[in-house]
Each structure stands twice: as structure tokens, then as C-alpha cells.
Amino acid sequence: MKVRLSGDDDDVRLVAELLTEHLPVVTADRVQVGEPSAPYPNRRDGGSRRYVEVYLLDDAVHVRAEPDDTADSPAALPAARARATGIKGRPGRGLGG
């Protein structure tokens, strides 16, 4: 599937990098992500957009982000890992920020 990311230039870049680097890890390589496209300026709004190809390799993709997940859990989403390790994201941008 093709995923479109649209918004602030830095946020779009960061989310594209996070998807590319972490989605395969948290899904035990059952989901793969292609290289993000180059940024394109948005036509009507400020910021930019990028496209990312996401490949589902099997039907059994189950991940969770529950408070008791630890940073060592392969099923923990980054937000759960951030909570478990105390990592803070940018204010208003998720990851417990």
C-alpha cells in the first residue's frame, strides 16, 4: 500500500524515518517499508508531503502499545517503549511529550 504523509516539513521527514526504521522491528519483520519519496510541496497547504510504500508480508500482524509493555518487548510500539524508558518526544507530537 502507499501511505501519504502530509504536514510540517520536519514532522513529515521524521515520521517517514521512524516508519522506515522502526515499523519492521516492532512487527518482527512482518511489515516492510520502502524508501520514502522525496518531499513534494503541498498544493493548498503549507509544508510538504512524502509517500512511503508499506508491504504486509503476512496476515498475522498484531502489535500492541499497552502500559505494561517494556522497551524489550518486540510487540511494543514506540510509544509504549518511550513510556517504559522515559523517553520524551516533542511537546504535542506524541511519544509522551
PDB file of C-alpha atoms in Angstrom, residues 8 16 34 37-38 47 80 91 95:
ATOM      1  CA  ASP A   8       5.195  20.311   8.552  1.00  0.00           C
ATOM      2  CA  ALA A  16       8.951   8.840   7.341  1.00  0.00           C
ATOM      3  CA  GLY A  34      10.257   1.093   1.209  1.00  0.00           C
ATOM      4  CA  SER A  37       9.884   9.585  -1.647  1.00  0.00           C
ATOM      5  CA  ALA A  38      11.479  12.976  -1.984  1.00  0.00           C
ATOM      6  CA  GLY A  47       4.522  22.086   4.450  1.00  0.00           C
ATOM      7  CA  ALA A  80       4.992   2.049  24.734  1.00  0.00           C
ATOM      8  CA  PRO A  91       5.627  18.629  23.011  1.00  0.00           C
ATOM      9  CA  LEU A  95       5.719   9.800  22.462  1.00  0.00           C
TER      10      LEU A  95
END
